[in-house]
mmCIF file of C-alpha atoms in Angstrom:
data_model
loop_
_atom_site.group_PDB
_atom_site.id
_atom_site.type_symbol
_atom_site.label_atom_id
_atom_site.label_comp_id
_atom_site.label_asym_id
_atom_site.label_seq_id
_atom_site.Cartn_x
_atom_site.Cartn_y
_atom_site.Cartn_z
ATOM 1 C CA MET I 1 -124.691 -9.204 -12.854
ATOM 2 C CA GLY I 2 -122.389 -7.964 -10.068
ATOM 3 C CA HIS I 3 -119.747 -10.549 -10.853
ATOM 4 C CA LEU I 4 -119.875 -9.681 -14.552
ATOM 5 C CA ARG I 5 -119.222 -6.000 -13.884
ATOM 6 C CA SER I 6 -116.231 -6.860 -11.689
ATOM 7 C CA ALA I 7 -114.749 -9.085 -14.379
ATOM 8 C CA ARG I 8 -115.139 -6.383 -17.011
ATOM 9 C CA ALA I 9 -113.466 -3.816 -14.736
ATOM 10 C CA VAL I 10 -110.502 -6.093 -14.127
ATOM 11 C CA THR I 11 -110.180 -6.729 -17.854
ATOM 12 C CA ALA I 12 -110.146 -2.988 -18.556
ATOM 13 C CA VAL I 13 -107.388 -2.429 -16.025
ATOM 14 C CA LEU I 14 -105.273 -5.195 -17.543
ATOM 15 C CA VAL I 15 -105.721 -3.773 -21.060
ATOM 16 C CA ALA I 16 -104.661 -0.328 -19.847
ATOM 17 C CA LEU I 17 -101.564 -1.715 -18.180
ATOM 18 C CA GLY I 18 -100.639 -3.612 -21.321
ATOM 19 C CA THR I 19 -100.981 -0.464 -23.408
ATOM 20 C CA LEU I 20 -98.693 1.480 -21.051
ATOM 21 C CA THR I 21 -96.131 -1.304 -21.195
ATOM 22 C CA LEU I 22 -96.084 -1.276 -25.012
ATOM 23 C CA VAL I 23 -95.659 2.502 -25.119
ATOM 24 C CA ALA I 24 -92.785 2.360 -22.627
ATOM 25 C CA CYS I 25 -90.974 -0.392 -24.562
ATOM 26 C CA GLY I 26 -91.573 1.073 -28.022
ATOM 27 C CA ASP I 27 -88.888 2.548 -30.314
ATOM 28 C CA ASP I 28 -88.726 6.288 -29.686
ATOM 29 C CA SER I 29 -86.647 7.627 -32.571
ATOM 30 C CA SER I 30 -86.643 11.128 -31.094
ATOM 31 C CA SER I 31 -84.916 10.105 -27.892
ATOM 32 C CA THR I 32 -81.177 10.636 -27.460
ATOM 33 C CA PRO I 33 -79.215 7.428 -27.000
ATOM 34 C CA THR I 34 -77.558 7.123 -23.637
ATOM 35 C CA THR I 35 -73.747 6.863 -23.631
ATOM 36 C CA THR I 36 -72.278 4.591 -21.016
ATOM 37 C CA THR I 37 -68.768 5.540 -19.813
ATOM 38 C CA VAL I 38 -66.652 2.751 -18.439
ATOM 39 C CA ILE I 39 -63.849 3.951 -16.163
ATOM 40 C CA GLU I 40 -60.902 1.605 -16.079
ATOM 41 C CA THR I 41 -58.378 1.851 -13.304
ATOM 42 C CA ALA I 42 -54.774 1.492 -14.479
ATOM 43 C CA THR I 43 -52.987 -1.390 -12.874
ATOM 44 C CA GLN I 44 -49.738 -0.322 -11.215
ATOM 45 C CA PRO I 45 -46.756 -2.578 -12.048
ATOM 46 C CA GLU I 46 -45.486 -4.589 -9.152
ATOM 47 C CA ALA I 47 -42.123 -3.480 -7.761
ATOM 48 C CA LEU I 48 -39.296 -5.894 -8.514
ATOM 49 C CA ILE I 49 -37.595 -6.811 -5.276
ATOM 50 C CA VAL I 50 -33.958 -7.811 -5.768
ATOM 51 C CA PRO I 51 -32.330 -9.562 -2.828
ATOM 52 C CA PRO I 52 -29.076 -7.940 -1.619
ATOM 53 C CA GLY I 53 -25.806 -9.390 -2.875
ATOM 54 C CA PRO I 54 -22.750 -10.264 -0.796
ATOM 55 C CA ASP I 55 -21.027 -7.484 1.136
ATOM 56 C CA ASP I 56 -17.886 -6.801 -0.911
ATOM 57 C CA SER I 57 -16.281 -4.847 1.866
ATOM 58 C CA ALA I 58 -16.175 -7.995 3.957
ATOM 59 C CA SER I 59 -15.664 -10.635 1.298
ATOM 60 C CA GLY I 60 -12.576 -9.372 -0.512
ATOM 61 C CA GLY I 61 -14.382 -7.839 -3.495
ATOM 62 C CA GLY I 62 -14.660 -4.256 -4.687
ATOM 63 C CA THR I 63 -15.755 -1.321 -2.579
ATOM 64 C CA ALA I 64 -18.040 1.559 -3.476
ATOM 65 C CA ASP I 65 -15.159 3.692 -4.825
ATOM 66 C CA GLY I 66 -13.734 0.909 -7.006
ATOM 67 C CA SER I 67 -10.882 -0.110 -4.700
ATOM 68 C CA THR I 68 -10.368 -3.703 -3.602
ATOM 69 C CA LEU I 69 -9.073 -5.322 -0.465
ATOM 70 C CA CYS I 70 -5.420 -6.304 -0.403
ATOM 71 C CA GLY I 71 -4.310 -9.811 -1.230
ATOM 72 C CA PRO I 72 -2.219 -11.972 1.133
ATOM 73 C CA ASN I 73 1.079 -10.666 -0.286
ATOM 74 C CA GLU I 74 0.014 -7.031 0.013
ATOM 75 C CA SER I 75 -1.130 -6.969 3.622
ATOM 76 C CA PRO I 76 1.313 -5.413 6.135
ATOM 77 C CA ASN I 77 0.130 -7.604 9.048
ATOM 78 C CA GLY I 78 0.598 -4.956 11.725
ATOM 79 C CA LEU I 79 4.403 -4.883 11.517
ATOM 80 C CA ASP I 80 6.780 -1.968 12.145
ATOM 81 C CA HIS I 81 7.809 -0.108 9.002
ATOM 82 C CA THR I 82 9.962 2.886 8.072
ATOM 83 C CA VAL I 83 9.442 5.603 5.452
ATOM 84 C CA VAL I 84 11.972 5.148 2.613
ATOM 85 C CA ASP I 85 12.712 5.841 -1.073
ATOM 86 C CA LEU I 86 11.259 9.348 -1.203
ATOM 87 C CA PRO I 87 12.238 11.333 -4.333
ATOM 88 C CA ALA I 88 15.215 13.640 -3.796
ATOM 89 C CA ASN I 89 13.259 16.767 -4.728
ATOM 90 C CA ASP I 90 9.843 15.672 -3.537
ATOM 91 C CA PRO I 91 7.530 18.722 -3.831
ATOM 92 C CA ASP I 92 5.555 17.615 -0.784
ATOM 93 C CA GLY I 93 8.651 17.381 1.384
ATOM 94 C CA GLY I 94 7.839 13.859 2.525
ATOM 95 C CA LEU I 95 5.288 11.077 2.445
ATOM 96 C CA VAL I 96 1.811 12.617 2.632
ATOM 97 C CA VAL I 97 -0.669 11.034 5.036
ATOM 98 C CA HIS I 98 -4.284 11.014 3.831
ATOM 99 C CA ALA I 99 -7.671 10.629 5.492
ATOM 100 C CA ASP I 100 -8.445 7.632 3.290
ATOM 101 C CA ALA I 101 -6.845 5.504 0.586
ATOM 102 C CA GLY I 102 -5.854 7.548 -2.475
ATOM 103 C CA ALA I 103 -4.001 10.779 -3.203
ATOM 104 C CA SER I 104 -7.261 12.641 -3.896
ATOM 105 C CA THR I 105 -8.468 12.299 -0.296
ATOM 106 C CA PRO I 106 -7.779 15.052 2.290
ATOM 107 C CA LYS I 107 -4.211 15.396 3.575
ATOM 108 C CA THR I 108 -3.804 14.912 7.303
ATOM 109 C CA GLY I 109 -0.052 14.728 7.858
ATOM 110 C CA LEU I 110 3.480 14.438 6.463
ATOM 111 C CA LEU I 111 6.163 11.823 7.192
ATOM 112 C CA THR I 112 9.824 12.441 6.426
ATOM 113 C CA SER I 113 12.286 9.769 5.352
ATOM 114 C CA GLY I 114 13.208 7.429 8.190
ATOM 115 C CA THR I 115 10.004 8.038 10.166
ATOM 116 C CA PRO I 116 8.841 4.840 11.917
ATOM 117 C CA VAL I 117 5.203 3.797 11.557
ATOM 118 C CA ILE I 118 3.096 0.861 12.676
ATOM 119 C CA THR I 119 0.929 -0.673 9.988
ATOM 120 C CA THR I 120 -2.565 -2.017 10.427
ATOM 121 C CA ASN I 121 -3.409 -5.674 10.960
ATOM 122 C CA ASP I 122 -7.050 -5.139 9.938
ATOM 123 C CA PRO I 123 -7.618 -6.632 6.445
ATOM 124 C CA ALA I 124 -10.271 -3.996 5.730
ATOM 125 C CA ARG I 125 -7.693 -1.210 6.259
ATOM 126 C CA CYS I 126 -5.474 -2.299 3.380
ATOM 127 C CA LEU I 127 -6.787 -1.311 -0.063
ATOM 128 C CA VAL I 128 -5.681 -1.486 -3.685
ATOM 129 C CA ILE I 129 -7.013 1.621 -5.438
ATOM 130 C CA ALA I 130 -7.973 1.976 -9.106
ATOM 131 C CA ASP I 131 -4.441 2.898 -10.300
ATOM 132 C CA GLY I 132 -2.989 -0.237 -8.672
ATOM 133 C CA GLY I 133 -1.426 1.522 -5.690
ATOM 134 C CA VAL I 134 -1.501 -0.383 -2.399
ATOM 135 C CA TRP I 135 -2.520 1.837 0.518
ATOM 136 C CA TRP I 136 -2.202 0.983 4.195
ATOM 137 C CA GLU I 137 -3.609 2.618 7.289
ATOM 138 C CA VAL I 138 -0.765 3.374 9.694
ATOM 139 C CA SER I 139 -0.286 4.880 13.125
ATOM 140 C CA TYR I 140 2.626 7.192 13.857
ATOM 141 C CA GLY I 141 3.925 9.799 16.268
ATOM 142 C CA THR I 142 3.735 10.023 20.032
ATOM 143 C CA ASN I 143 -0.010 10.676 19.940
ATOM 144 C CA ASP I 144 -0.756 7.548 17.907
ATOM 145 C CA GLN I 145 -2.014 9.549 14.935
ATOM 146 C CA ARG I 146 -3.622 7.546 12.150
ATOM 147 C CA GLY I 147 -3.895 7.929 8.408
ATOM 148 C CA TRP I 148 -3.428 6.267 5.014
ATOM 149 C CA VAL I 149 -0.188 6.189 3.000
ATOM 150 C CA ASN I 150 1.061 4.625 -0.213
ATOM 151 C CA SER I 151 2.853 1.443 0.867
ATOM 152 C CA ARG I 152 5.508 1.711 -1.856
ATOM 153 C CA TYR I 153 7.338 4.192 0.383
ATOM 154 C CA LEU I 154 7.412 1.889 3.408
ATOM 155 C CA THR I 155 9.767 -0.956 4.219
ATOM 156 C CA ARG I 156 9.986 -3.347 7.135
ATOM 157 C CA THR I 157 11.990 -1.836 9.955
ATOM 158 C CA GLY I 158 15.432 -3.414 9.830
ATOM 159 C CA ALA I 159 15.065 -4.483 6.201
ATOM 160 C CA GLN I 160 17.258 -1.618 4.975
ATOM 161 C CA GLU I 161 19.914 -2.444 7.535
ATOM 162 C CA THR I 162 19.867 -6.086 6.473
ATOM 163 C CA ALA I 163 20.211 -5.169 2.792
ATOM 164 C CA ALA I 164 23.061 -2.734 3.512
ATOM 165 C CA ARG I 165 24.872 -5.355 5.574
ATOM 166 C CA ALA I 166 24.492 -7.892 2.777
ATOM 167 C CA ASP I 167 26.003 -5.441 0.282
ATOM 168 C CA MET I 168 28.837 -4.576 2.636
ATOM 169 C CA CYS I 169 29.650 -8.216 3.386
ATOM 170 C CA GLY I 170 29.606 -9.032 -0.310
ATOM 171 C CA LEU I 171 32.211 -6.334 -0.966
ATOM 172 C CA TYR I 172 34.249 -7.506 2.026
ATOM 173 C CA ARG I 173 34.417 -11.084 0.741
ATOM 174 C CA GLU I 174 35.353 -9.826 -2.708
ATOM 175 C CA VAL I 175 38.244 -7.841 -1.212
ATOM 176 C CA LEU I 176 39.408 -10.913 0.709
ATOM 177 C CA SER I 177 39.402 -12.955 -2.493
ATOM 178 C CA TYR I 178 42.382 -10.903 -3.705
ATOM 179 C CA ARG I 179 44.463 -11.791 -0.639
ATOM 180 C CA THR I 180 45.564 -15.090 -2.167
ATOM 181 C CA GLY I 181 45.768 -13.764 -5.709
ATOM 182 C CA PRO I 182 48.769 -12.424 -7.614
ATOM 183 C CA GLY I 183 50.287 -9.570 -5.618
ATOM 184 C CA GLY I 184 47.664 -9.921 -2.888
ATOM 185 C CA PHE I 185 46.245 -6.405 -3.213
ATOM 186 C CA ALA I 186 42.711 -5.463 -4.246
ATOM 187 C CA PRO I 187 41.668 -2.817 -6.808
ATOM 188 C CA GLN I 188 41.355 0.677 -5.355
ATOM 189 C CA ALA I 189 37.810 1.077 -6.727
ATOM 190 C CA LEU I 190 36.737 -2.033 -4.808
ATOM 191 C CA THR I 191 38.277 -0.950 -1.496
ATOM 192 C CA ALA I 192 36.703 2.500 -1.929
ATOM 193 C CA ASP I 193 33.279 0.869 -2.397
ATOM 194 C CA LEU I 194 33.764 -1.190 0.763
ATOM 195 C CA LYS I 195 34.828 1.917 2.697
ATOM 196 C CA ALA I 196 31.632 3.670 1.582
ATOM 197 C CA ALA I 197 29.511 0.633 2.496
ATOM 198 C CA LEU I 198 31.010 0.654 6.013
ATOM 199 C CA SER I 199 29.545 4.175 6.446
ATOM 200 C CA GLY I 200 32.451 5.805 8.233
ATOM 201 C CA PRO I 201 34.704 3.026 9.539
ATOM 202 C CA PRO I 202 37.282 3.764 12.257
ATOM 203 C CA PRO I 203 40.452 5.489 11.000
ATOM 204 C CA GLY I 204 42.482 2.304 11.377
ATOM 205 C CA VAL I 205 40.071 0.324 9.160
ATOM 206 C CA SER I 206 39.922 3.107 6.582
ATOM 207 C CA ASP I 207 43.736 3.188 6.514
ATOM 208 C CA ALA I 208 43.851 -0.610 6.189
ATOM 209 C CA LEU I 209 41.639 -0.457 3.100
ATOM 210 C CA ASP I 210 43.947 2.138 1.546
ATOM 211 C CA ARG I 211 46.965 -0.082 2.228
ATOM 212 C CA ILE I 212 45.213 -3.158 0.793
ATOM 213 C CA SER I 213 44.888 -1.396 -2.545
ATOM 214 C CA SER I 214 48.389 0.137 -2.362
ATOM 215 C CA PRO I 215 50.579 -1.705 0.164
ATOM 216 C CA ALA I 216 54.098 -0.690 1.123
ATOM 217 C CA ASP I 217 55.256 -4.310 1.042
ATOM 218 C CA GLU I 218 53.974 -7.834 1.667
ATOM 219 C CA ALA I 219 54.219 -7.508 5.452
ATOM 220 C CA ASP I 220 52.254 -4.265 5.394
ATOM 221 C CA LEU I 221 49.631 -5.895 3.179
ATOM 222 C CA ALA I 222 49.263 -8.819 5.572
ATOM 223 C CA LEU I 223 48.790 -6.459 8.543
ATOM 224 C CA ALA I 224 46.221 -4.444 6.586
ATOM 225 C CA TYR I 225 44.178 -7.564 5.908
ATOM 226 C CA GLU I 226 44.375 -8.477 9.611
ATOM 227 C CA ASP I 227 43.083 -5.029 10.607
ATOM 228 C CA LEU I 228 40.219 -5.304 8.123
ATOM 229 C CA THR I 229 39.149 -8.827 9.084
ATOM 230 C CA GLY I 230 39.386 -8.004 12.793
ATOM 231 C CA TYR I 231 36.795 -5.260 12.338
ATOM 232 C CA VAL I 232 34.500 -6.546 9.555
ATOM 233 C CA GLY I 233 34.872 -10.297 10.073
ATOM 234 C CA PRO I 234 32.579 -10.527 13.149
ATOM 235 C CA ILE I 235 29.893 -8.518 11.336
ATOM 236 C CA CYS I 236 29.879 -10.777 8.303
ATOM 237 C CA SER I 237 30.482 -14.114 10.001
#
């Protein structure tokens, strides 16, 4: 009898548990449905890493301000130059020196016509700016001041003298060509041009040129040619 009561008690407990389970799992229409919120984390885009390109300032390409390095025929190569070809009524009074390449950069100095300068031999200090102007860094003055100038107003030191001598010698040879011609005298306009090209010849040479264009006689003309060739001949030989 004891075992029977124990079995019945166990059975009652199991039935009660089953009933509770059914009630808990049943459909309760009065209950409020539970809303589940899913939080999504936005994925940040990966940064695009672009490798650096070549350094234009060292490779002959453009610079940050749009200028480019000079080509082989534009580089001054560290040679002596002279300021030339300034406009007659230049409002600045000379060639303006700037802190960098380009007329819009700060002014740091002024060079008058004939001023000697030494140009740079650093390829990075010779630039072609956006308007096509070629700018060089130069040093000048007793204190070795430095700055940038437009290279169109510079010429190799001695180049002007060479050009002037070539013009003068050309006129001299043209005058001599009349010596063996009819009459032997040269046109006055030609002798005047040669006198000007000689830039103030001695009085005897100036007088000889006047006599070559208007001689007193053949003997005087021959002496005038001798005076001229004795002075100009060694220069143009």
